[in-house]
Coordinates of C-alpha atoms in Angstrom, one line a residue:
Chain T
M33 CA 10.9 -3.0 -13.5
P34 CA 9.7 0.9 -13.2
S35 CA 5.8 1.5 -14.9
V36 CA 7.1 4.4 -16.0
A37 CA 7.1 5.5 -19.5
I38 CA 10.5 6.1 -20.5
S39 CA 12.7 6.9 -23.7
V40 CA 15.3 4.6 -24.6
L41 CA 19.2 5.8 -24.1
K42 CA 20.4 5.5 -27.8
M43 CA 24.7 4.6 -27.5
Q44 CA 25.5 7.2 -29.9
N45 CA 28.6 5.8 -32.4
P46 CA 30.5 9.3 -33.2
L47 CA 30.8 8.1 -36.4
D48 CA 27.4 7.9 -37.4
S49 CA 26.7 11.1 -36.9
S50 CA 28.1 14.6 -36.7
P51 CA 27.9 16.0 -33.3
T52 CA 25.0 18.4 -32.7
A53 CA 25.8 22.2 -31.3
S54 CA 24.4 21.3 -28.1
E55 CA 26.5 18.4 -28.1
L56 CA 29.7 20.4 -28.7
C57 CA 29.1 23.3 -26.7
G58 CA 29.0 20.2 -23.8
K59 CA 32.3 18.9 -25.0
T60 CA 33.6 22.7 -24.5
L61 CA 32.4 23.0 -21.3
R62 CA 33.5 19.8 -20.1
S63 CA 36.5 20.7 -21.4
E64 CA 36.8 23.9 -19.7
C65 CA 35.4 22.5 -16.2
F66 CA 38.2 19.8 -16.4
S67 CA 41.4 22.2 -16.6
L68 CA 39.4 24.3 -14.5
L69 CA 39.7 21.6 -11.8
R70 CA 42.9 20.6 -12.7
E71 CA 44.3 24.1 -11.9
L72 CA 42.0 24.3 -8.7
Q73 CA 44.2 21.3 -6.9
N74 CA 46.4 22.6 -3.8
A75 CA 49.6 21.8 -3.3
D76 CA 49.0 19.5 -0.6
G77 CA 47.0 17.5 -3.1
G78 CA 43.5 18.1 -2.1
W79 CA 41.0 20.6 -3.3
A80 CA 38.5 23.1 -1.7
F81 CA 35.5 24.2 -2.2
H82 CA 36.3 27.2 -3.5
N83 CA 39.7 28.9 -5.1
G84 CA 42.4 29.5 -2.5
E85 CA 40.7 27.8 0.4
Q86 CA 41.8 25.0 2.3
S87 CA 41.5 21.6 1.0
R88 CA 38.6 19.7 2.5
V89 CA 37.9 16.1 2.0
E90 CA 34.5 16.0 0.0
P91 CA 35.5 18.3 -2.5
T92 CA 38.8 16.2 -3.0
C93 CA 36.4 13.3 -3.6
W94 CA 34.6 14.6 -6.4
A95 CA 37.2 16.5 -8.5
L96 CA 38.7 12.9 -8.4
R97 CA 35.6 11.4 -9.1
A98 CA 35.3 14.1 -12.2
L99 CA 38.8 14.2 -13.4
F100 CA 38.8 10.2 -13.2
A101 CA 35.3 9.4 -14.6
S102 CA 37.0 7.6 -17.6
E103 CA 40.5 7.2 -17.2
P104 CA 42.5 5.1 -15.7
Y105 CA 43.9 7.3 -12.8
A106 CA 45.9 4.8 -10.7
N107 CA 49.8 6.2 -11.6
D108 CA 48.3 9.3 -12.1
Q109 CA 50.6 12.4 -10.3
V110 CA 47.3 14.1 -9.8
F111 CA 45.6 11.6 -8.7
R112 CA 48.3 10.2 -6.5
K113 CA 48.8 13.6 -4.9
A114 CA 44.9 13.9 -3.7
A115 CA 45.1 10.3 -2.7
R116 CA 48.1 11.3 -0.2
F117 CA 46.3 14.0 1.2
L118 CA 42.9 11.4 1.5
Q119 CA 44.9 9.5 3.2
T120 CA 46.8 11.6 5.7
S121 CA 43.7 13.4 6.7
Q122 CA 42.2 10.1 8.0
L123 CA 41.3 9.7 11.6
E124 CA 42.5 7.1 14.1
D125 CA 39.4 5.2 14.2
G126 CA 39.3 4.7 10.1
S127 CA 36.8 7.4 9.4
W128 CA 37.5 10.6 7.9
P129 CA 36.5 14.1 9.4
A130 CA 34.7 17.0 7.1
T131 CA 37.7 19.2 7.7
S132 CA 40.9 18.9 9.0
Q133 CA 40.6 20.8 12.2
M134 CA 37.8 18.2 13.5
S135 CA 38.8 14.9 15.5
T136 CA 35.5 13.4 14.5
G137 CA 34.6 11.4 11.2
S138 CA 31.5 12.1 9.4
W139 CA 29.7 11.2 6.3
V140 CA 32.8 11.6 3.6
T141 CA 34.2 8.8 5.0
S142 CA 31.4 6.7 2.7
L143 CA 32.5 9.3 -0.4
V144 CA 36.0 8.6 0.5
C145 CA 35.7 4.6 0.8
S146 CA 33.8 4.9 -2.8
V147 CA 36.9 7.0 -4.6
L148 CA 39.6 5.4 -3.6
S149 CA 38.0 1.7 -3.5
G150 CA 39.9 0.6 -6.4
D151 CA 43.5 2.2 -5.6
A152 CA 45.4 -0.7 -4.3
L153 CA 48.0 1.8 -2.3
S154 CA 44.8 2.9 -0.5
A155 CA 43.2 -0.4 0.3
D156 CA 44.2 -0.6 4.1
Y157 CA 42.7 3.1 4.2
V158 CA 39.5 2.2 2.7
K159 CA 39.4 -1.0 4.4
A160 CA 39.3 0.7 7.8
G161 CA 36.7 3.4 6.7
L162 CA 34.4 0.9 5.9
K163 CA 34.9 -1.1 9.0
W164 CA 34.2 2.5 10.7
I165 CA 30.8 2.6 8.5
C166 CA 29.6 -0.7 9.9
E167 CA 30.4 0.0 13.0
D168 CA 29.0 3.4 12.9
F169 CA 24.8 3.0 14.1
P170 CA 23.1 6.5 14.8
R171 CA 22.1 6.7 18.1
D172 CA 17.9 7.7 17.4
S173 CA 17.2 3.5 16.6
S174 CA 19.0 1.9 19.2
P175 CA 17.2 -0.7 21.2
L176 CA 17.4 1.0 23.9
R177 CA 15.9 4.1 22.2
R178 CA 13.4 2.4 20.6
F179 CA 12.4 0.6 23.6
V180 CA 11.6 4.1 25.5
Q181 CA 9.7 5.3 22.6
S182 CA 7.4 2.1 22.6
L183 CA 6.5 3.6 25.9
R184 CA 5.6 6.7 25.4
P185 CA 2.2 7.7 23.4
K186 CA 2.4 7.4 19.3
S187 CA 4.2 10.7 18.0
A188 CA 2.1 12.8 15.5
T189 CA 5.0 14.5 14.2
V190 CA 6.6 12.3 12.3
S191 CA 5.4 8.8 10.7
Q192 CA 8.2 6.3 10.3
N193 CA 9.8 2.8 11.2
D194 CA 12.7 3.1 13.4
S195 CA 13.5 -0.6 13.4
Y196 CA 15.3 0.6 9.7
R197 CA 19.0 2.4 10.4
G198 CA 20.7 3.8 8.1
W199 CA 23.6 6.4 8.4
G200 CA 23.9 9.9 10.0
W201 CA 25.7 12.7 8.9
T202 CA 27.6 12.4 12.1
P203 CA 28.3 9.9 14.5
R204 CA 25.5 9.6 17.3
T205 CA 22.6 11.2 15.8
A206 CA 19.9 10.0 13.4
S207 CA 19.5 7.9 10.5
W208 CA 19.5 10.9 7.6
V209 CA 18.7 9.8 3.2
E210 CA 22.1 11.2 2.2
P211 CA 24.4 9.8 4.3
T212 CA 22.7 6.4 4.0
A213 CA 23.1 6.4 0.0
F214 CA 26.7 7.7 0.2
A215 CA 27.2 4.9 2.6
L216 CA 25.5 1.9 0.5
M217 CA 27.2 2.9 -2.8
A218 CA 30.4 3.4 -0.7
L219 CA 29.4 -0.2 0.3
Q220 CA 28.4 -1.4 -3.2
E221 CA 31.3 -0.4 -4.4
A222 CA 34.0 -2.0 -2.1
V223 CA 36.1 -5.2 -3.1
P224 CA 34.0 -7.8 -1.2
Q225 CA 37.1 -9.1 1.0
Q226 CA 37.3 -5.5 2.6
L227 CA 33.7 -5.5 3.8
P228 CA 33.2 -6.1 7.5
K229 CA 31.2 -9.2 8.4
N230 CA 27.8 -7.0 9.3
V231 CA 27.9 -5.8 6.1
V232 CA 24.8 -7.5 4.4
E233 CA 22.7 -6.3 8.1
R234 CA 23.6 -3.0 7.4
R235 CA 22.7 -2.9 3.3
N236 CA 19.2 -4.6 4.0
L237 CA 18.5 -2.1 6.9
A238 CA 19.8 0.5 5.1
V239 CA 17.3 0.0 1.6
S240 CA 14.7 -0.5 4.0
L241 CA 15.1 2.9 5.9
L242 CA 15.1 4.4 2.3
Y243 CA 12.4 2.7 0.9
D244 CA 10.4 4.0 4.3
R245 CA 11.8 7.5 4.0
M246 CA 10.5 8.1 0.8
C247 CA 7.9 10.8 0.4
P248 CA 4.2 9.9 -0.4
G249 CA 4.7 11.3 -4.1
G250 CA 7.7 9.9 -4.8
G251 CA 11.6 11.3 -4.4
W252 CA 13.2 12.2 -1.2
N253 CA 13.9 14.9 0.8
C254 CA 16.4 15.1 3.8
G255 CA 14.4 12.0 5.6
N256 CA 11.0 13.8 6.5
P257 CA 8.9 12.3 4.1
R258 CA 5.9 13.6 6.3
V259 CA 5.8 16.3 9.8
Y260 CA 2.6 16.9 11.7
G261 CA 0.8 14.9 8.9
V262 CA 1.7 17.2 6.2
D263 CA 3.7 15.4 3.2
G264 CA 7.2 16.8 2.8
D265 CA 8.4 18.1 -0.8
A266 CA 10.9 16.0 -2.5
L267 CA 14.3 17.4 -3.2
V268 CA 16.1 16.8 -6.3
L269 CA 19.6 16.0 -4.9
A270 CA 18.4 13.8 -2.3
T271 CA 16.4 11.9 -4.5
C272 CA 19.4 11.4 -6.8
W273 CA 21.4 10.4 -4.4
A274 CA 18.8 7.7 -2.8
L275 CA 17.8 6.4 -6.4
L276 CA 21.7 6.0 -7.0
A277 CA 22.0 4.0 -3.9
L278 CA 19.2 1.9 -5.0
R279 CA 20.2 0.9 -8.2
D280 CA 21.0 -2.4 -7.2
A281 CA 18.3 -2.7 -4.5
P282 CA 15.3 -5.0 -5.1
E283 CA 12.1 -3.2 -7.0
K284 CA 9.7 -1.7 -5.4
A285 CA 6.6 0.3 -6.3
G286 CA 8.3 3.3 -5.0
R287 CA 11.6 3.7 -6.9
A288 CA 9.8 3.8 -10.0
L289 CA 7.7 6.3 -8.7
S290 CA 10.5 8.3 -7.3
I291 CA 12.0 7.9 -11.3
E292 CA 9.1 9.2 -12.4
W293 CA 9.1 12.2 -9.7
L294 CA 12.7 13.2 -11.2
R295 CA 11.8 12.6 -14.6
K296 CA 9.0 15.4 -14.1
E297 CA 11.4 17.6 -12.0
F298 CA 13.9 17.7 -14.2
A299 CA 12.2 19.7 -16.8
N300 CA 11.9 22.4 -14.0
T301 CA 15.1 21.9 -12.4
Q302 CA 17.0 25.7 -12.3
S303 CA 20.1 25.0 -10.6
A304 CA 23.3 23.8 -12.4
G305 CA 24.2 21.3 -9.4
S306 CA 20.9 19.1 -9.4
L307 CA 20.9 19.9 -13.5
A308 CA 24.0 17.8 -13.5
V309 CA 23.2 15.1 -11.1
A310 CA 19.6 14.6 -12.2
R311 CA 21.1 13.8 -15.6
M312 CA 23.3 11.4 -14.1
A313 CA 20.9 9.7 -12.2
L314 CA 18.0 9.3 -15.0
Q315 CA 20.6 8.0 -17.2
N316 CA 22.1 5.5 -14.6
Y317 CA 18.4 3.7 -15.2
G318 CA 18.6 4.2 -19.3
I319 CA 16.7 7.4 -18.9
E320 CA 17.1 10.3 -21.5
P321 CA 16.8 13.6 -19.3
P322 CA 13.9 15.3 -20.8
Q323 CA 14.1 19.3 -22.3
A324 CA 14.7 21.3 -19.5
E325 CA 14.2 25.6 -18.8
R326 CA 17.8 25.2 -18.5
N327 CA 20.8 23.8 -19.4
L328 CA 24.2 23.1 -18.2
Q329 CA 26.0 25.0 -21.0
D330 CA 24.3 28.1 -19.4
W331 CA 27.1 28.4 -16.8
T332 CA 30.7 29.0 -17.5
A333 CA 33.2 26.9 -15.5
E334 CA 34.0 29.9 -13.9
D335 CA 30.6 30.4 -13.0
L336 CA 30.2 26.5 -11.5
A337 CA 33.4 27.0 -9.5
E338 CA 32.2 29.7 -7.6
Q339 CA 28.9 27.7 -6.7
G340 CA 31.7 24.9 -5.2
T341 CA 34.0 22.7 -6.6
H342 CA 31.4 19.7 -6.2
V343 CA 29.1 21.6 -8.6
L344 CA 31.7 22.1 -11.2
A345 CA 33.1 18.7 -10.7
W346 CA 28.9 17.4 -11.3
V347 CA 28.6 18.8 -14.2
C348 CA 32.2 17.7 -15.7
M349 CA 30.9 14.2 -14.8
A350 CA 27.7 15.1 -16.5
L351 CA 28.5 16.2 -19.3
D352 CA 31.1 12.7 -19.8
P353 CA 28.9 9.9 -21.3
A354 CA 32.0 7.1 -20.8
R355 CA 31.7 7.9 -17.0
H356 CA 32.0 5.1 -14.8
W357 CA 30.4 5.8 -12.3
P358 CA 27.7 6.9 -12.4
A359 CA 27.3 4.9 -15.5
V360 CA 24.9 6.0 -18.6
A361 CA 23.0 2.4 -18.7
V362 CA 23.8 0.8 -21.4
T363 CA 20.6 -0.4 -23.3
N364 CA 18.9 -0.7 -26.5
Q365 CA 15.8 -2.0 -24.8
K366 CA 12.7 -0.2 -23.7
T367 CA 13.5 -0.9 -20.2
S368 CA 15.1 0.6 -17.5
E369 CA 17.2 -2.0 -16.1
G370 CA 20.3 -0.9 -17.6
R371 CA 24.2 -1.6 -16.3
A372 CA 24.4 -0.3 -12.7
R373 CA 28.1 0.4 -12.4
Chain J
M32 CA 38.8 42.9 12.2
S33 CA 36.1 40.7 13.3
L34 CA 33.7 42.1 15.9
R35 CA 32.3 38.6 16.5
N36 CA 31.9 36.8 19.9
R37 CA 32.0 40.0 21.7
E38 CA 31.8 39.5 25.7
L39 CA 28.6 38.5 27.4
I40 CA 26.9 41.7 29.2
P41 CA 24.4 40.6 32.0
S42 CA 21.1 42.4 31.1
F43 CA 21.1 44.7 33.9
S44 CA 24.1 46.5 32.6
R45 CA 22.9 46.7 29.5
P46 CA 21.9 49.9 27.7
P47 CA 18.2 50.2 26.8
S48 CA 17.4 48.6 23.6
R49 CA 16.4 50.2 20.2
V50 CA 13.5 48.7 18.4
M51 CA 11.7 50.4 14.9
I52 CA 8.9 48.8 13.4
R53 CA 7.7 50.1 10.2
K54 CA 4.1 49.7 8.2
V55 CA 4.7 48.0 5.0
A56 CA 1.7 46.4 3.3
R57 CA 3.4 45.6 0.2
Y58 CA 7.0 44.4 -1.5
E59 CA 6.2 46.5 -4.2
E60 CA 6.7 50.0 -1.7
D61 CA 9.8 51.9 -1.9
L62 CA 11.6 50.1 0.4
L63 CA 15.2 50.7 -0.3
A64 CA 13.5 54.8 0.9
L65 CA 11.8 53.1 3.9
I66 CA 15.0 50.8 5.0
Y67 CA 17.6 53.3 4.3
E68 CA 15.2 56.1 5.9
S69 CA 15.1 53.4 9.1
L70 CA 19.0 52.2 9.6
R71 CA 19.6 56.3 9.4
E72 CA 18.1 56.7 12.6
F73 CA 20.3 53.9 14.4
Q74 CA 23.4 55.8 13.3
L75 CA 25.4 52.2 12.9
P76 CA 28.9 51.9 12.9
I77 CA 29.5 51.1 9.3
K78 CA 30.9 53.5 7.5
D79 CA 34.4 51.3 5.3
K80 CA 33.4 48.8 7.2
T81 CA 32.2 45.0 5.5
V82 CA 28.9 43.7 6.2
L83 CA 27.0 40.4 6.0
L84 CA 23.3 40.4 5.4
K85 CA 22.2 37.1 6.8
P86 CA 19.0 36.3 5.4
N87 CA 16.2 33.2 6.1
L88 CA 16.9 31.0 3.3
V89 CA 15.1 28.0 3.8
G90 CA 14.0 26.1 1.0
L91 CA 12.6 26.5 -2.5
D92 CA 9.7 29.2 -2.5
P93 CA 8.4 30.6 -6.0
Q94 CA 5.6 32.1 -3.9
G95 CA 7.9 34.1 -1.5
V96 CA 6.4 32.5 2.0
M97 CA 8.8 31.2 3.3
N98 CA 12.4 32.7 2.7
T99 CA 13.3 36.2 3.6
H100 CA 11.9 38.1 0.8
P101 CA 14.4 39.4 -1.9
A102 CA 13.2 42.7 -2.3
V103 CA 13.8 43.3 1.3
I104 CA 17.4 41.8 1.3
A105 CA 18.0 44.4 -2.1
A106 CA 16.9 47.1 -0.5
T107 CA 18.9 46.4 2.8
R108 CA 21.9 45.7 0.5
E109 CA 21.8 49.1 -0.9
S110 CA 20.7 50.7 2.1
F111 CA 24.1 49.8 3.5
L112 CA 26.1 50.2 0.4
K113 CA 24.6 54.4 0.9
L114 CA 25.4 54.3 4.1
G115 CA 29.2 53.9 3.7
A116 CA 29.5 50.7 4.2
S117 CA 32.2 49.1 1.6
R118 CA 31.3 45.7 1.2
V119 CA 27.7 44.3 2.1
L120 CA 27.9 40.4 1.3
I121 CA 24.8 38.3 1.3
G122 CA 25.2 34.9 2.7
D123 CA 23.1 31.6 4.6
G124 CA 24.1 28.0 4.8
P125 CA 20.3 26.6 4.2
A126 CA 19.8 23.4 6.6
M127 CA 17.5 21.2 4.9
D128 CA 18.3 21.6 0.8
R129 CA 22.4 21.8 -0.3
D130 CA 21.4 22.7 -3.5
T131 CA 21.7 26.5 -2.2
Y132 CA 21.9 27.7 -5.7
A133 CA 18.8 26.5 -6.9
I134 CA 17.3 28.4 -3.7
L135 CA 18.6 31.5 -4.7
E136 CA 17.2 30.5 -8.2
S137 CA 13.3 30.2 -7.0
V138 CA 13.7 33.0 -5.3
R139 CA 15.1 34.9 -7.9
L140 CA 17.4 36.9 -5.4
N141 CA 19.6 38.0 -8.7
E142 CA 16.6 39.5 -10.4
F143 CA 16.4 41.7 -7.4
T144 CA 20.1 42.3 -6.4
G145 CA 21.7 42.4 -9.8
K146 CA 24.7 39.4 -10.4
L147 CA 26.2 39.2 -6.7
G148 CA 29.0 36.8 -7.7
K149 CA 31.5 36.3 -5.1
D150 CA 29.3 39.0 -2.9
F151 CA 27.2 35.9 -2.0
C152 CA 28.7 32.9 0.3
D153 CA 27.4 29.8 0.7
L154 CA 28.1 29.2 4.4
N155 CA 27.4 25.6 4.0
I156 CA 30.7 25.3 2.1
D157 CA 32.7 28.4 3.4
D158 CA 36.0 27.6 5.3
V159 CA 35.9 27.2 9.3
E160 CA 37.5 28.2 12.1
R161 CA 36.8 26.3 15.4
V162 CA 35.2 28.5 18.1
Q163 CA 35.1 27.6 21.5
L164 CA 31.6 28.4 23.0
E165 CA 32.0 30.1 26.0
T166 CA 28.1 29.9 27.5
R167 CA 27.8 26.3 27.1
A168 CA 24.2 26.2 27.0
T169 CA 24.7 23.2 25.6
R170 CA 27.0 20.4 25.7
L171 CA 28.6 21.2 22.8
K172 CA 32.3 22.5 23.5
E173 CA 33.0 24.0 20.3
L174 CA 31.7 24.7 16.7
F175 CA 33.3 25.5 13.1
L176 CA 31.4 28.3 12.2
P177 CA 32.3 30.2 8.5
K178 CA 35.2 32.2 8.6
T179 CA 33.0 34.8 6.4
V180 CA 30.7 35.4 9.5
L181 CA 33.4 35.3 11.9
G182 CA 35.7 37.6 9.5
V183 CA 33.1 40.5 8.8
D184 CA 33.1 44.3 10.6
F185 CA 28.9 44.0 10.8
L186 CA 26.2 41.3 11.1
V187 CA 22.7 41.4 10.0
S188 CA 20.2 38.4 10.6
M189 CA 17.5 38.9 8.4
P190 CA 15.0 36.3 9.3
K191 CA 11.1 35.9 8.0
L192 CA 8.3 36.0 10.4
K193 CA 7.5 32.6 11.3
T194 CA 6.3 30.3 13.9
H195 CA 8.5 27.3 14.2
H196 CA 7.1 23.5 15.0
W197 CA 10.2 22.9 17.1
A198 CA 10.9 26.2 18.9
G199 CA 7.9 28.1 19.0
V200 CA 8.8 31.4 16.8
T201 CA 11.8 31.2 14.5
L202 CA 13.1 35.0 14.5
S203 CA 16.7 36.5 14.1
L204 CA 18.1 34.1 16.6
K205 CA 16.8 31.2 15.3
N206 CA 18.2 32.6 11.9
M207 CA 21.8 32.1 12.9
F208 CA 21.0 28.0 12.9
G209 CA 21.7 28.7 9.1
I210 CA 25.6 30.3 9.7
V211 CA 26.3 26.7 10.8
P212 CA 28.2 24.9 7.9
G213 CA 26.4 21.9 6.5
S214 CA 29.1 20.3 5.1
C215 CA 30.3 20.1 8.5
Y216 CA 27.1 19.3 10.3
G217 CA 25.0 18.1 7.7
W218 CA 21.4 18.8 5.9
P219 CA 19.8 19.1 8.6
K220 CA 22.1 20.2 10.9
N221 CA 21.2 17.1 13.1
V222 CA 23.7 17.5 16.1
L223 CA 22.1 21.0 17.3
H224 CA 18.9 19.4 17.3
W225 CA 20.5 16.3 19.5
A226 CA 22.3 19.4 21.7
G227 CA 18.6 21.2 22.0
I228 CA 17.5 23.4 19.5
D229 CA 16.6 25.7 22.3
R230 CA 20.0 25.8 23.8
S231 CA 22.2 25.7 20.9
I232 CA 19.9 29.3 19.7
L233 CA 22.3 30.3 22.6
D234 CA 25.5 29.2 21.6
I235 CA 25.4 30.2 18.4
N236 CA 24.4 33.4 19.0
A237 CA 26.8 34.1 21.8
A238 CA 29.8 33.1 19.4
A239 CA 28.7 34.6 16.3
H240 CA 26.8 37.5 18.1
P241 CA 24.6 39.1 15.4
D242 CA 24.9 43.1 15.5
F243 CA 21.5 44.3 14.2
A244 CA 18.3 42.5 13.1
I245 CA 15.8 43.1 10.4
V246 CA 12.5 40.9 10.4
D247 CA 10.9 40.4 7.2
G248 CA 7.1 40.4 8.6
I249 CA 4.9 41.9 5.6
M250 CA 4.0 38.3 4.4
G251 CA 4.9 36.0 7.6
M252 CA 3.9 32.2 8.1
E253 CA 1.8 31.2 11.1
G254 CA 1.1 27.4 12.0
N255 CA 3.0 24.9 11.4
G256 CA 6.4 26.8 10.1
P257 CA 8.8 26.9 9.1
I258 CA 8.1 25.7 5.9
Q259 CA 4.8 24.1 5.6
G260 CA 2.7 27.0 7.8
T261 CA 0.2 29.1 6.4
P262 CA 1.1 32.5 4.9
K263 CA 0.0 35.2 7.1
A264 CA -0.1 39.0 6.3
A265 CA 1.2 41.0 9.0
G266 CA 2.6 44.1 7.5
V267 CA 5.3 45.1 9.2
L268 CA 9.4 45.5 9.0
L269 CA 11.3 45.4 12.5
L270 CA 14.5 46.6 12.4
G271 CA 16.9 47.1 15.4
N272 CA 20.1 46.9 17.5
D273 CA 19.6 44.0 19.7
P274 CA 18.6 40.6 17.9
V275 CA 16.9 39.6 21.4
A276 CA 15.0 43.0 21.9
V277 CA 14.0 42.8 18.1
D278 CA 12.7 39.1 18.5
A279 CA 10.5 39.6 21.8
T280 CA 9.1 42.9 20.1
A281 CA 8.1 40.6 16.7
C282 CA 6.5 38.0 19.5
R283 CA 4.2 41.1 20.7
V284 CA 3.3 42.1 17.0
M285 CA 2.4 37.8 16.7
G286 CA 0.3 38.1 19.8
L287 CA 3.0 36.1 21.6
L288 CA 4.5 36.2 25.0
P289 CA 8.2 36.0 24.5
E290 CA 9.0 35.5 28.1
R291 CA 7.6 32.1 27.2
V292 CA 9.5 30.8 24.3
E293 CA 12.1 29.2 26.0
Y294 CA 15.7 30.4 24.1
L295 CA 13.9 34.0 24.0
S296 CA 13.7 34.0 28.0
R297 CA 17.2 32.7 28.4
A298 CA 18.9 34.6 25.9
G299 CA 17.0 38.0 27.8
T300 CA 19.3 37.0 30.7
M301 CA 23.0 37.2 28.5
L302 CA 22.8 38.3 24.9
G303 CA 20.1 41.2 24.7
H304 CA 16.4 42.4 26.2
V305 CA 13.1 40.4 26.4
E306 CA 11.4 43.1 28.7
A307 CA 9.3 46.0 27.1
S308 CA 10.5 48.3 29.9
K309 CA 13.8 48.1 28.3
I310 CA 13.2 48.1 24.6
Q311 CA 13.3 52.1 23.2
Q312 CA 10.4 51.7 20.5
L313 CA 10.4 53.7 17.6
G314 CA 8.2 53.8 14.6
E315 CA 5.0 52.5 15.0
A316 CA 3.7 51.0 18.7
V317 CA 2.9 47.1 18.7
D318 CA -0.5 47.6 19.8
G319 CA -1.4 49.1 16.1
V320 CA 0.5 46.7 14.0
R321 CA -0.4 43.2 15.9
T322 CA -2.0 40.3 14.0
Q323 CA -2.6 37.1 15.7
F324 CA -0.8 34.0 14.6
A325 CA -2.1 30.5 15.0
V326 CA 0.4 28.5 16.4
L327 CA 0.6 24.4 17.0
P328 CA -1.2 23.2 20.0
E329 CA 2.3 22.4 21.5
F330 CA 2.9 26.0 21.7
S331 CA -0.4 27.1 22.7
R332 CA 1.3 28.4 26.2
L333 CA 2.5 31.1 24.1
V334 CA -0.8 32.8 23.2
A335 CA -0.9 36.2 25.2

């Protein structure tokens, strides 16, 4: 259990008390974000990063996450159109490309598998995607490469355990924190019958990799905790995704340290995207985000859309207390071990 | 109409390049006047054109030592507008942190430029276009590059004067790594590392073909750059119409030998001039502003 001091989230019954001005602002902003997100759906069912651009897999996944964060979606027209866009974007090998012009799969495969995991009409697509994920090993940690590395003098540039294996942003590169976290979350959310046989091994290796790549002071950056003997600085988004991915993993001291790093960092976080995702990550661990210099109401829905559909979607999700992913931990005990999903 | 992806011209048939060095001790100086006057000397074909400034925005940098300083970016933007550009965009795609707006907030860019709105482009998530790589310096046959970069009339690389722990130095050519979209290649853009950093620099620059370079060397970084190095005041701005020549000159200002920087040496055969004899020097002389930058032991061969 994390040793950090935490304040406990109290589940508010709307009938118990009147909403505060801040809560009302949050509701208004969420409603505006929600409306704008719906408006931004392209005719092909997908979303672009910005209005008027071509539909892409990543913003489509985040928009779906936000629009259906707390509602049943299977028969909704918006969802079906978007699911169709995602289904037709899948490559023959089961992966999804970052953009429709690309012919190789990428990390967004994990996002699609997550967002379509509950959709019966997408089951075959998701199963193929999960198979691709479990068969996609990064090149930097192949047995041959590790053998060759073992014959060389120990590198002074980086310190990491190459026997752990996660996922890269693109195939046949190296393991990085964020794609590893997204793949882990996709595997966690999948229907068990859809999972390939090696899933347990992949999960264990990936969890070990995330812990191995943690920054010495807690938190994560892209995956370089120490370079040339200098400790790397953690980053908010990478830390959030890693913490969400490790929500169900065995507790290690580093996780509590990272939660505490994020809690402290939250107060100084200046961007809407990081504030939104950090809020969701902390709440997923049952921690009420502390007062911050900035809050999400500092931006309008249009400002957020300018930063990208993914940012608009994250804020929409962060302002939805009933979201089922990543869920707000329901707890009235002094613990951070709330409901994970 | 885009000017990108122009034909490569062998070094021997290129006209001499022009590089200007200006002494600037502090960011509080009148950078607008200085940059405007400097740019006027180049008589750039930018009237009624769209210009994209591509600064080096690497990470959260409240101290202003890692990224191109916002005062330089803002003054350059204002200068191009004064010189008749119809629109001056600012865009970058940071390599390590996908929260580009967190970086913008940390450097307080809006305080210097005013609200940019759609005049700022997060190149990591811009619409992309397939570009066939003519140079084939790497094994990559194509790259997907941002439409904004490919569509502008005039592209300006605006790096910080820094040493780099993998490439030796990071200047205007290496700065172009930032146009490769993270949404396609990740954070970091690891495909480029596997293809070879030095070689990737050549392919990217041949494809995107920056037209001009302005190096922020007022405060640079030495040692373990581009993020964890030591701040080093060099007190200069470098400007030029050939990014290779600007980088070569910047190396000389840093007390380093450009011919020994692998990618720069190769760039001198196809993208621009490295040889000092083919660079027309304007403003200050290199000898008058040279400041020795420390490098990691792996790059001791670069020291002049």
